[in-house]
Amino acid sequence: MIDSKFHQVSNTQEFNKYENINNEVFLNKDIFPDLHLLDGPLKVYRSKATFDWRKMRLIFDTLQSWELKFKIWNFIKNNEIFDQSIETLPIDEQRKISNQRMFAVINAKLLTIEEYLRNPELSPKFFSAFGVYDANITGKVLIAFYMFPKVIQSLGNKSVKNLVMETQELKNIGCFALIEFAHGSNTQGMKTTATYEPLTKSFVLNTPNFEAAKCWIGNLGKSATHAIVYAQLYTNDGKCHGLNAFVVPLRDSKTHLTFPGVTIGDMGEKISINGIDNGFLIFNNYKIPKSNLLSKTGDIDDDGNFITQFKDPKKRMGLSFAMLSEGRVGICEFTTSYGVSAISIAIRYSASRKQFGPDDTNIEFPVIEYQSQQYRLIRHLANIFAIKFFSNWIAKECAKIVIKGFSGEKISTESGMEMHAISSAGKPVCGWITRDCIQDCREACGGHGYLKCARLGDLRNYNDPNLTYEGENNVLIQQASNFLISIREKGWNAFENASPLETAAFLKDGEEILKSKWKWTKVECAMKPENQLQTLNFIVAFLLEKTFKLRNLLKSLGQSTFDARNNSQVFHANLLAVAYAHRQIYVTFLAEVQKLPDSSPEQEILTKLLSMFGANLISTFYMNVLYESGFVTSINACELLQTGILQLLPIIKDQSIALVDAIAPPDYILNSPLGMSDGEVYKHLENFIYQSPDTFTRPSWWRDIVYKEKYLGLSKL
Amino acid sequence: MIDSKFHQVSNTQEFNKYENINNEVFLNKDIFPDLHLLDGPLKVYRSKATFDWRKMRLIFDTLQSWELKFKIWNFIKNNEIFDQSIETLPIDEQRKISNQRMFAVINAKLLTIEEYLRNPELSPKFFSAFGVYDANITGKVLIAFYMFPKVIQSLGNKSVKNLVMETQELKNIGCFALIEFAHGSNTQGMKTTATYEPLTKSFVLNTPNFEAAKCWIGNLGKSATHAIVYAQLYTNDGKCHGLNAFVVPLRDSKTHLTFPGVTIGDMGEKISINGIDNGFLIFNNYKIPKSNLLSKTGDIDDDGNFITQFKDPKKRMGLSFAMLSEGRVGICEFTTSYGVSAISIAIRYSASRKQFGPDDTNIEFPVIEYQSQQYRLIRHLANIFAIKFFSNWIAKECAKIVIKGFSGEKISTESGMEMHAISSAGKPVCGWITRDCIQDCREACGGHGYLKCARLGDLRNYNDPNLTYEGENNVLIQQASNFLISIREKGWNAFENASPLETAAFLKDGEEILKSKWKWTKVECAMKPENQLQTLNFIVAFLLEKTFKLRNLLKSLGQSTFDARNNSQVFHANLLAVAYAHRQIYVTFLAEVQKLPDSSPEQEILTKLLSMFGANLISTFYMNVLYESGFVTSINACELLQTGILQLLPIIKDQSIALVDAIAPPDYILNSPLGMSDGEVYKHLENFIYQSPDTFTRPSWWRDIVYKEKYLGLSKL
């Protein structure tokens, strides 16, 4: 059983501090393979690296993370059930295999539920290690064997806690039923009901119509035995007490048939991740015992009355949803891992693939030698480093809060709200950064990037749901802008105490910041991290002030709060939230760089990547804001940044293979003939294509070609 | 047989002129269904339209186009072989069905090869009508039954022309073998050889290694009987005469087995469009008769010498490739049709889907009522109208050139080169516009947009190869910038005669344009089409001058032409080419708007869409250029455009359903429960999900859950 001794803050040894790196660490050849021994087209680039890619590996992530990841990757490598099929399998087959993989993972006890609860900071890394190979496993395992028991453990009463133990014994498969076909982000509008029946001391669950069917429930379609269902609780007096969570048994443990009163349907094929059986759920007078109400936030007393310590039903559910809010933090790590794979594939391919050369010669250059290709890829390389540092930071901060919550310690409202805000902006922005990275990588690999085996399509599809689940991105970012504006309403100095995580604390000097100006006339100055940060500070402050003023104006013109909020999104609150996330990503990147010894080769190249990240960010998204605000008055500000980018491209290009070596998963996980660490693209492509059983066969339907009369008759119908 | 009488310019009656529209036309209920009779959530929006959506339909495309499209769509609707499967089928099954559909289409003679050759302007519409339903058909049919016979007809000698007739009789399936695994855009680097053997009067084909295998050949993997192969022609004296095209028999017409000396492999699974069997091709001393050389551009004489009228081998292949260059023009139409479907789905869904409402009420608003959602979608609606007008224009202009070429009339070098340039920039830019449109539509539909049946994933995947085939986009656009710079080198007034299609003729006033300034201080002025065009003219001229100067500077610093070209791409030539296409898209849109009667309701709404398109374009991509150049000196220029956008959003929103009605294909082709014309999202979703045979079944592998011991044993291995 889980007990309080697991709820202490973990004492993770921090190996990502440069000083702690010793050469003994490098003896682990899983994490630090002898890439320098490889011949082939990447050798020349590896020899150009000015830094030690192994040290960079430990800056990018902690040794503990890498060890955990390789534990998983070795498990995958050594377990035949994880062998990839050559071709996409039929959906039912994908689900069958995903179910088997799920059980194999849990049975191997790679991360026990105790370790999961004790180390919330590590769990995103655990799940992303699976995800980058097979996103199906991440979803199935996380929902059924980690989130499900955790929510019961923390919100349920004693009589349902046996489910936690049973789940650990693999007797149950859990899932979460929150959204309905007609209501997603707007949880208040949900229609599934749980009506208390005093006579039988039970709740009667009902789904009024198809629109109110719970949907998109991962694990439900074919496998779940239990669900945590969020329903409007009605007492016998007809009064509604808002959304509450219930544990609901769904399928018989012997026959796996649904219980009478429960209808489960499968959502069918999705764009990707079809190994997860998303389902929908309809209740028809289905009774569950009173004790199945997860009663920590509200309960039914002996007289059949609903009692709760929370007066505001929204706040009550707020606490319950907080349990799920770690999801957004996890997504930052997941999406980063897809971006890491994509950029690794595209950069290695571009250093291997040769095309064109000086006129009237037979020389051909690797395509990464072309400025155009460098710009396409290297800005994304910088972006991926940036969101990785951000993911690490947010996971650590979120873990502190979660652990406090679990141990019963009081979580400050400020840090809870700030985590909500920064994760609500960070998850969308990381997801979009990865989305654009993968797409550019796909295109940068040309036609071969369109092969399924190149894996860029898979990665794109894996990342795709990140953009709309756990809060549709454009709706979600409003949480961040609302957070900032609600503090601004109290005055700039309110930021002093409202931001213990320091994502917005700088705004206490808002007035000063708004007076600051772009004063750089040289490329070096425009590219300097401190100056870029100053620019980003200004951007956030300016957009906040602009949005704040517009809302006040709209209200003064008679618009309701609701309308004023909605009518100040485009070019205002939307951009504010994005800028707030961009700045925080920049800050976490900068903090990592500053931790390194001054002038170490690792610090030097990371500073260049940081400058690239900032220059690209500012010149792509924010020049309009900088001109419009008067922050920039010189006409060459953008040119300084762009010149800085152009100067950095060939320099970072020479280091890019080593940078990718530092972040890429091993070949058998990356699993793309275009992105193998030896760069032998055509050999791997040939191997992959030749091993497919259908490559050279005459099609079984060859008679449809030779004897088409039968067929043509049909078409004349 | 094809003869010259087909090569006259078609006298397409132009129905897209407003005056020609008469009410009799509207009696065709296929094209003009009674949408006003539909109840449901979209009715309120339809009633808000200020214009006649049926007239808009005929502005968006010609009546002739719509009639052709509905001929195809009715054929699809009435032919059981086109029924969509609920779930993605195994690849071999997809190919079998695609093969059957291909034959069904050709057998139905919906567009004979004669009509195809006579009406090159119409053919993109023909193929896109299939493509929007099933992109596999477009590719298979176009390659095998239109492009293959056309190239033989135009480049082959008499002895191979029998293949044209045979193909019409469905005896052959053709394909094109150009690129090799290691060489795509750089055709000069290809290694497949065809060596002339005087003794046997034959060519011996050889593939030196896997890297030189011809690849990505559509139709080859499983079905083709013949290929047009591009190989380096060697004469007996060991001299290479560059790439030449040959007709090569591949498979036995009785057994469908490959001939000895020919190895055909299948490329395997791709990101999408797996009904097309892309293959690769390896020759091992494979002999073909001398007459199989497509000899119009060069031949072997009786002494075994290579003779050609072209001295420069690049120019010779240029003529041959010109036959294939219509491909880019076709892609503009194809990609537009995917964008049309995506935006239709997303806008209808957003007008049907309700979420949130004023605080403390039960009212919920359709999500399109939110500014944030409007901005996401309406700019893409404007973009799609814009690229549609551009696609129509470029198809018409290209058709004129192609028809001239076929009829033996001299094509002016200028118009050929200009078409090459504008199609090389237009295809990438249209593809990217659609890419971003589909992605935003996918996200704007939230979770339900992630369902396969929503079709946004399919549309994204259909569009994906457009970005890299027929020239990888980033490589391809260099053709356009090179074109502009080569003229600029002769002086601004060289544009006077170098641009018969008028895509660049305005640059003859380059010097004047570069002196022009942004002088607008009101939103109305910034949004005025003439003023936006003036701004776009400046942008192109400025970027051209900037790139031209940088190249000269780099050369003066000692860089070769090759290096100077490559080092002036990012922020220079790349952006120039994109701006050149953007401007031309804008011009074609403006021209259509100007054709309409002044102040007609159709002109009014299209003018708003045009202003939206321009304002979004300029403020998103070019503000940096405008500030940096000194064109804009006032700090509120961008704000004027953004205010204009914000003002237009709610106005266009009210018209957006009618605008979508004007462009959307019928429901059975659009084929998405989210985008049906009645807006009954949940009913259609329920219908779709319930009809799947697997929705409610217990999985066949349920014992893997209930009796997992066997399974867990395995995982302990």
PDB file of C-alpha atoms in Angstrom, chain B residues 42-233:
ATOM      1  CA  LEU B  42     -26.613  26.596 -39.656  1.00  0.00           C
ATOM      2  CA  LYS B  43     -29.974  28.040 -40.681  1.00  0.00           C
ATOM      3  CA  VAL B  44     -29.503  31.184 -38.625  1.00  0.00           C
ATOM      4  CA  TYR B  45     -26.193  31.871 -40.334  1.00  0.00           C
ATOM      5  CA  ARG B  46     -27.554  31.192 -43.799  1.00  0.00           C
ATOM      6  CA  SER B  47     -30.267  33.737 -43.177  1.00  0.00           C
ATOM      7  CA  LYS B  48     -27.606  36.344 -42.416  1.00  0.00           C
ATOM      8  CA  ALA B  49     -25.961  36.117 -45.825  1.00  0.00           C
ATOM      9  CA  THR B  50     -26.223  39.295 -47.838  1.00  0.00           C
ATOM     10  CA  PHE B  51     -25.319  37.637 -51.136  1.00  0.00           C
ATOM     11  CA  ASP B  52     -26.518  34.742 -53.252  1.00  0.00           C
ATOM     12  CA  TRP B  53     -24.283  31.764 -52.506  1.00  0.00           C
ATOM     13  CA  ARG B  54     -25.183  30.269 -55.878  1.00  0.00           C
ATOM     14  CA  LYS B  55     -23.806  33.269 -57.726  1.00  0.00           C
ATOM     15  CA  MET B  56     -20.733  33.063 -55.535  1.00  0.00           C
ATOM     16  CA  ARG B  57     -20.362  29.458 -56.602  1.00  0.00           C
ATOM     17  CA  LEU B  58     -20.038  30.589 -60.207  1.00  0.00           C
ATOM     18  CA  ILE B  59     -17.549  33.274 -59.278  1.00  0.00           C
ATOM     19  CA  PHE B  60     -15.429  30.764 -57.404  1.00  0.00           C
ATOM     20  CA  ASP B  61     -15.321  28.454 -60.387  1.00  0.00           C
ATOM     21  CA  THR B  62     -16.848  28.212 -63.850  1.00  0.00           C
ATOM     22  CA  LEU B  63     -20.106  26.420 -64.486  1.00  0.00           C
ATOM     23  CA  GLN B  64     -18.205  24.111 -66.807  1.00  0.00           C
ATOM     24  CA  SER B  65     -15.923  23.160 -63.927  1.00  0.00           C
ATOM     25  CA  TRP B  66     -18.798  22.518 -61.580  1.00  0.00           C
ATOM     26  CA  GLU B  67     -20.559  20.406 -64.182  1.00  0.00           C
ATOM     27  CA  LEU B  68     -17.448  18.352 -64.737  1.00  0.00           C
ATOM     28  CA  LYS B  69     -16.938  17.947 -61.014  1.00  0.00           C
ATOM     29  CA  PHE B  70     -20.489  16.847 -60.388  1.00  0.00           C
ATOM     30  CA  LYS B  71     -20.257  14.411 -63.280  1.00  0.00           C
ATOM     31  CA  ILE B  72     -17.369  12.831 -61.394  1.00  0.00           C
ATOM     32  CA  TRP B  73     -18.937  13.115 -57.962  1.00  0.00           C
ATOM     33  CA  ASN B  74     -22.156  11.521 -59.182  1.00  0.00           C
ATOM     34  CA  PHE B  75     -20.111   8.759 -60.753  1.00  0.00           C
ATOM     35  CA  ILE B  76     -18.441   8.197 -57.389  1.00  0.00           C
ATOM     36  CA  LYS B  77     -21.745   8.321 -55.531  1.00  0.00           C
ATOM     37  CA  ASN B  78     -23.387   5.790 -57.849  1.00  0.00           C
ATOM     38  CA  ASN B  79     -20.538   3.309 -58.116  1.00  0.00           C
ATOM     39  CA  GLU B  80     -20.201   0.869 -55.255  1.00  0.00           C
ATOM     40  CA  ILE B  81     -16.484   0.467 -55.773  1.00  0.00           C
ATOM     41  CA  PHE B  82     -16.042   3.963 -54.382  1.00  0.00           C
ATOM     42  CA  ASP B  83     -17.738   3.206 -51.076  1.00  0.00           C
ATOM     43  CA  GLN B  84     -15.426   4.260 -48.284  1.00  0.00           C
ATOM     44  CA  SER B  85     -14.295   1.702 -45.765  1.00  0.00           C
ATOM     45  CA  ILE B  86     -15.006   2.486 -42.117  1.00  0.00           C
ATOM     46  CA  GLU B  87     -11.432   1.762 -41.182  1.00  0.00           C
ATOM     47  CA  THR B  88      -8.126   2.107 -42.999  1.00  0.00           C
ATOM     48  CA  LEU B  89      -7.590  -1.080 -44.968  1.00  0.00           C
ATOM     49  CA  PRO B  90      -4.341  -3.062 -45.168  1.00  0.00           C
ATOM     50  CA  ILE B  91      -2.072  -1.597 -47.788  1.00  0.00           C
ATOM     51  CA  ASP B  92      -2.412  -4.425 -50.274  1.00  0.00           C
ATOM     52  CA  GLU B  93      -6.179  -4.086 -50.055  1.00  0.00           C
ATOM     53  CA  GLN B  94      -5.943  -0.337 -50.597  1.00  0.00           C
ATOM     54  CA  ARG B  95      -3.883  -0.951 -53.702  1.00  0.00           C
ATOM     55  CA  LYS B  96      -6.222  -3.563 -55.046  1.00  0.00           C
ATOM     56  CA  ILE B  97      -9.165  -1.199 -54.688  1.00  0.00           C
ATOM     57  CA  SER B  98      -7.270   1.734 -56.119  1.00  0.00           C
ATOM     58  CA  ASN B  99      -6.401  -0.363 -59.143  1.00  0.00           C
ATOM     59  CA  GLN B 100     -10.061  -1.270 -59.603  1.00  0.00           C
ATOM     60  CA  ARG B 101     -11.142   2.334 -59.175  1.00  0.00           C
ATOM     61  CA  MET B 102      -8.534   3.417 -61.711  1.00  0.00           C
ATOM     62  CA  PHE B 103      -9.892   1.068 -64.343  1.00  0.00           C
ATOM     63  CA  ALA B 104     -13.469   2.016 -63.501  1.00  0.00           C
ATOM     64  CA  VAL B 105     -12.672   5.675 -64.035  1.00  0.00           C
ATOM     65  CA  ILE B 106     -10.940   5.155 -67.363  1.00  0.00           C
ATOM     66  CA  ASN B 107     -13.542   2.735 -68.579  1.00  0.00           C
ATOM     67  CA  ALA B 108     -16.283   5.271 -67.851  1.00  0.00           C
ATOM     68  CA  LYS B 109     -14.592   7.700 -70.254  1.00  0.00           C
ATOM     69  CA  LEU B 110     -15.332  10.682 -68.036  1.00  0.00           C
ATOM     70  CA  LEU B 111     -12.478  12.561 -69.679  1.00  0.00           C
ATOM     71  CA  THR B 112     -11.045  11.043 -72.832  1.00  0.00           C
ATOM     72  CA  ILE B 113      -7.419  11.546 -73.672  1.00  0.00           C
ATOM     73  CA  GLU B 114      -8.557  13.763 -76.544  1.00  0.00           C
ATOM     74  CA  GLU B 115     -10.544  16.001 -74.222  1.00  0.00           C
ATOM     75  CA  TYR B 116      -7.599  16.038 -71.878  1.00  0.00           C
ATOM     76  CA  LEU B 117      -5.249  17.231 -74.589  1.00  0.00           C
ATOM     77  CA  ARG B 118      -7.765  19.701 -75.912  1.00  0.00           C
ATOM     78  CA  ASN B 119      -8.627  21.245 -72.535  1.00  0.00           C
ATOM     79  CA  PRO B 120      -5.494  21.372 -70.412  1.00  0.00           C
ATOM     80  CA  GLU B 121      -7.148  24.072 -68.335  1.00  0.00           C
ATOM     81  CA  LEU B 122      -9.890  21.708 -67.231  1.00  0.00           C
ATOM     82  CA  SER B 123      -7.785  18.711 -66.408  1.00  0.00           C
ATOM     83  CA  PRO B 124      -6.611  19.925 -62.953  1.00  0.00           C
ATOM     84  CA  LYS B 125     -10.281  20.283 -62.033  1.00  0.00           C
ATOM     85  CA  PHE B 126     -11.016  16.802 -63.263  1.00  0.00           C
ATOM     86  CA  PHE B 127      -8.255  15.252 -61.215  1.00  0.00           C
ATOM     87  CA  SER B 128      -8.863  17.357 -58.117  1.00  0.00           C
ATOM     88  CA  ALA B 129     -12.510  16.301 -58.122  1.00  0.00           C
ATOM     89  CA  PHE B 130     -11.337  12.741 -57.565  1.00  0.00           C
ATOM     90  CA  GLY B 131      -8.546  13.785 -55.280  1.00  0.00           C
ATOM     91  CA  VAL B 132     -10.714  15.457 -52.717  1.00  0.00           C
ATOM     92  CA  TYR B 133     -12.532  12.172 -52.229  1.00  0.00           C
ATOM     93  CA  ASP B 134      -9.643   9.770 -52.759  1.00  0.00           C
ATOM     94  CA  ALA B 135      -6.212  11.114 -53.639  1.00  0.00           C
ATOM     95  CA  ASN B 136      -5.116   7.658 -54.790  1.00  0.00           C
ATOM     96  CA  ILE B 137      -7.282   7.818 -57.884  1.00  0.00           C
ATOM     97  CA  THR B 138      -5.873  11.146 -58.996  1.00  0.00           C
ATOM     98  CA  GLY B 139      -2.325   9.916 -58.953  1.00  0.00           C
ATOM     99  CA  LYS B 140      -2.868   6.514 -60.519  1.00  0.00           C
ATOM    100  CA  VAL B 141      -5.142   7.682 -63.301  1.00  0.00           C
ATOM    101  CA  LEU B 142      -3.210  10.824 -64.161  1.00  0.00           C
ATOM    102  CA  ILE B 143       0.127   9.068 -64.459  1.00  0.00           C
ATOM    103  CA  ALA B 144      -0.964   5.931 -66.262  1.00  0.00           C
ATOM    104  CA  PHE B 145      -3.643   7.119 -68.627  1.00  0.00           C
ATOM    105  CA  TYR B 146      -2.938  10.776 -69.288  1.00  0.00           C
ATOM    106  CA  MET B 147       0.702  11.716 -68.710  1.00  0.00           C
ATOM    107  CA  PHE B 148       2.172   8.476 -70.030  1.00  0.00           C
ATOM    108  CA  PRO B 149       0.434   8.513 -73.427  1.00  0.00           C
ATOM    109  CA  LYS B 150       0.899  12.270 -73.715  1.00  0.00           C
ATOM    110  CA  VAL B 151       4.658  12.106 -73.372  1.00  0.00           C
ATOM    111  CA  ILE B 152       4.915   9.266 -75.867  1.00  0.00           C
ATOM    112  CA  GLN B 153       2.625  11.091 -78.259  1.00  0.00           C
ATOM    113  CA  SER B 154       4.694  14.242 -78.100  1.00  0.00           C
ATOM    114  CA  LEU B 155       8.248  12.933 -77.827  1.00  0.00           C
ATOM    115  CA  GLY B 156       8.212   9.458 -79.293  1.00  0.00           C
ATOM    116  CA  ASN B 157       8.700   8.291 -82.858  1.00  0.00           C
ATOM    117  CA  LYS B 158       6.123   6.339 -84.844  1.00  0.00           C
ATOM    118  CA  SER B 159       7.176   2.905 -83.698  1.00  0.00           C
ATOM    119  CA  VAL B 160       6.220   3.556 -80.084  1.00  0.00           C
ATOM    120  CA  LYS B 161       3.057   5.512 -80.763  1.00  0.00           C
ATOM    121  CA  ASN B 162       1.041   2.298 -80.878  1.00  0.00           C
ATOM    122  CA  LEU B 163       1.433   2.408 -77.085  1.00  0.00           C
ATOM    123  CA  VAL B 164      -0.834   5.424 -76.980  1.00  0.00           C
ATOM    124  CA  MET B 165      -3.681   3.517 -78.588  1.00  0.00           C
ATOM    125  CA  GLU B 166      -3.007   0.453 -76.461  1.00  0.00           C
ATOM    126  CA  THR B 167      -3.092   2.543 -73.326  1.00  0.00           C
ATOM    127  CA  GLN B 168      -6.452   3.960 -74.326  1.00  0.00           C
ATOM    128  CA  GLU B 169      -7.629   0.382 -74.674  1.00  0.00           C
ATOM    129  CA  LEU B 170      -6.428  -0.252 -71.097  1.00  0.00           C
ATOM    130  CA  LYS B 171      -3.771  -2.705 -72.258  1.00  0.00           C
ATOM    131  CA  ASN B 172      -0.923  -0.835 -70.580  1.00  0.00           C
ATOM    132  CA  ILE B 173      -0.341   0.893 -67.292  1.00  0.00           C
ATOM    133  CA  GLY B 174       2.369   3.518 -67.535  1.00  0.00           C
ATOM    134  CA  CYS B 175       4.632   5.274 -65.078  1.00  0.00           C
ATOM    135  CA  PHE B 176       7.592   7.677 -64.919  1.00  0.00           C
ATOM    136  CA  ALA B 177      11.036   6.789 -63.628  1.00  0.00           C
ATOM    137  CA  LEU B 178      13.038   9.950 -63.082  1.00  0.00           C
ATOM    138  CA  ILE B 179      14.487  10.426 -59.617  1.00  0.00           C
ATOM    139  CA  GLU B 180      16.887   8.024 -57.923  1.00  0.00           C
ATOM    140  CA  PHE B 181      17.360   7.258 -54.236  1.00  0.00           C
ATOM    141  CA  ALA B 182      20.380   9.531 -54.036  1.00  0.00           C
ATOM    142  CA  HIS B 183      19.274  12.207 -56.510  1.00  0.00           C
ATOM    143  CA  GLY B 184      16.057  14.152 -56.649  1.00  0.00           C
ATOM    144  CA  SER B 185      16.090  17.819 -57.564  1.00  0.00           C
ATOM    145  CA  ASN B 186      19.610  17.462 -58.943  1.00  0.00           C
ATOM    146  CA  THR B 187      18.725  15.485 -62.061  1.00  0.00           C
ATOM    147  CA  GLN B 188      22.181  15.965 -63.556  1.00  0.00           C
ATOM    148  CA  GLY B 189      23.653  13.694 -60.899  1.00  0.00           C
ATOM    149  CA  MET B 190      21.645  10.646 -61.907  1.00  0.00           C
ATOM    150  CA  LYS B 191      23.474   7.404 -62.556  1.00  0.00           C
ATOM    151  CA  THR B 192      21.162   5.034 -64.429  1.00  0.00           C
ATOM    152  CA  THR B 193      22.715   4.380 -67.825  1.00  0.00           C
ATOM    153  CA  ALA B 194      21.444   3.472 -71.285  1.00  0.00           C
ATOM    154  CA  THR B 195      24.353   2.387 -73.468  1.00  0.00           C
ATOM    155  CA  TYR B 196      23.846   2.065 -77.197  1.00  0.00           C
ATOM    156  CA  GLU B 197      24.889  -1.250 -78.731  1.00  0.00           C
ATOM    157  CA  PRO B 198      25.197  -0.819 -82.487  1.00  0.00           C
ATOM    158  CA  LEU B 199      25.334  -4.538 -83.231  1.00  0.00           C
ATOM    159  CA  THR B 200      21.859  -5.238 -81.890  1.00  0.00           C
ATOM    160  CA  LYS B 201      20.559  -1.701 -82.421  1.00  0.00           C
ATOM    161  CA  SER B 202      19.486  -1.605 -78.848  1.00  0.00           C
ATOM    162  CA  PHE B 203      20.091   0.205 -75.611  1.00  0.00           C
ATOM    163  CA  VAL B 204      21.403  -1.670 -72.597  1.00  0.00           C
ATOM    164  CA  LEU B 205      20.027  -0.313 -69.322  1.00  0.00           C
ATOM    165  CA  ASN B 206      21.985  -0.581 -66.100  1.00  0.00           C
ATOM    166  CA  THR B 207      21.671   0.565 -62.507  1.00  0.00           C
ATOM    167  CA  PRO B 208      25.103   0.748 -60.889  1.00  0.00           C
ATOM    168  CA  ASN B 209      23.883   0.447 -57.268  1.00  0.00           C
ATOM    169  CA  PHE B 210      20.960   0.904 -54.898  1.00  0.00           C
ATOM    170  CA  GLU B 211      21.559   4.650 -54.658  1.00  0.00           C
ATOM    171  CA  ALA B 212      20.983   4.849 -58.414  1.00  0.00           C
ATOM    172  CA  ALA B 213      17.775   2.809 -58.402  1.00  0.00           C
ATOM    173  CA  LYS B 214      14.950   4.855 -59.850  1.00  0.00           C
ATOM    174  CA  CYS B 215      12.499   5.419 -57.036  1.00  0.00           C
ATOM    175  CA  TRP B 216       9.206   6.924 -55.903  1.00  0.00           C
ATOM    176  CA  ILE B 217       7.681   5.824 -59.203  1.00  0.00           C
ATOM    177  CA  GLY B 218       3.910   5.986 -58.840  1.00  0.00           C
ATOM    178  CA  ASN B 219       2.130   2.875 -60.234  1.00  0.00           C
ATOM    179  CA  LEU B 220       5.368   0.919 -60.486  1.00  0.00           C
ATOM    180  CA  GLY B 221       5.389  -1.110 -57.271  1.00  0.00           C
ATOM    181  CA  LYS B 222       2.623  -3.506 -58.233  1.00  0.00           C
ATOM    182  CA  SER B 223       0.858  -2.475 -61.405  1.00  0.00           C
ATOM    183  CA  ALA B 224       2.785  -0.784 -64.226  1.00  0.00           C
ATOM    184  CA  THR B 225       3.531  -2.553 -67.473  1.00  0.00           C
ATOM    185  CA  HIS B 226       5.701   0.214 -68.958  1.00  0.00           C
ATOM    186  CA  ALA B 227       7.843   3.025 -67.692  1.00  0.00           C
ATOM    187  CA  ILE B 228       9.260   6.142 -69.226  1.00  0.00           C
ATOM    188  CA  VAL B 229      12.793   5.996 -67.864  1.00  0.00           C
ATOM    189  CA  TYR B 230      15.244   8.892 -67.779  1.00  0.00           C
ATOM    190  CA  ALA B 231      18.797   7.586 -68.128  1.00  0.00           C
ATOM    191  CA  GLN B 232      22.257   8.873 -69.052  1.00  0.00           C
ATOM    192  CA  LEU B 233      22.684   7.958 -72.707  1.00  0.00           C
TER     193      LEU B 233
END
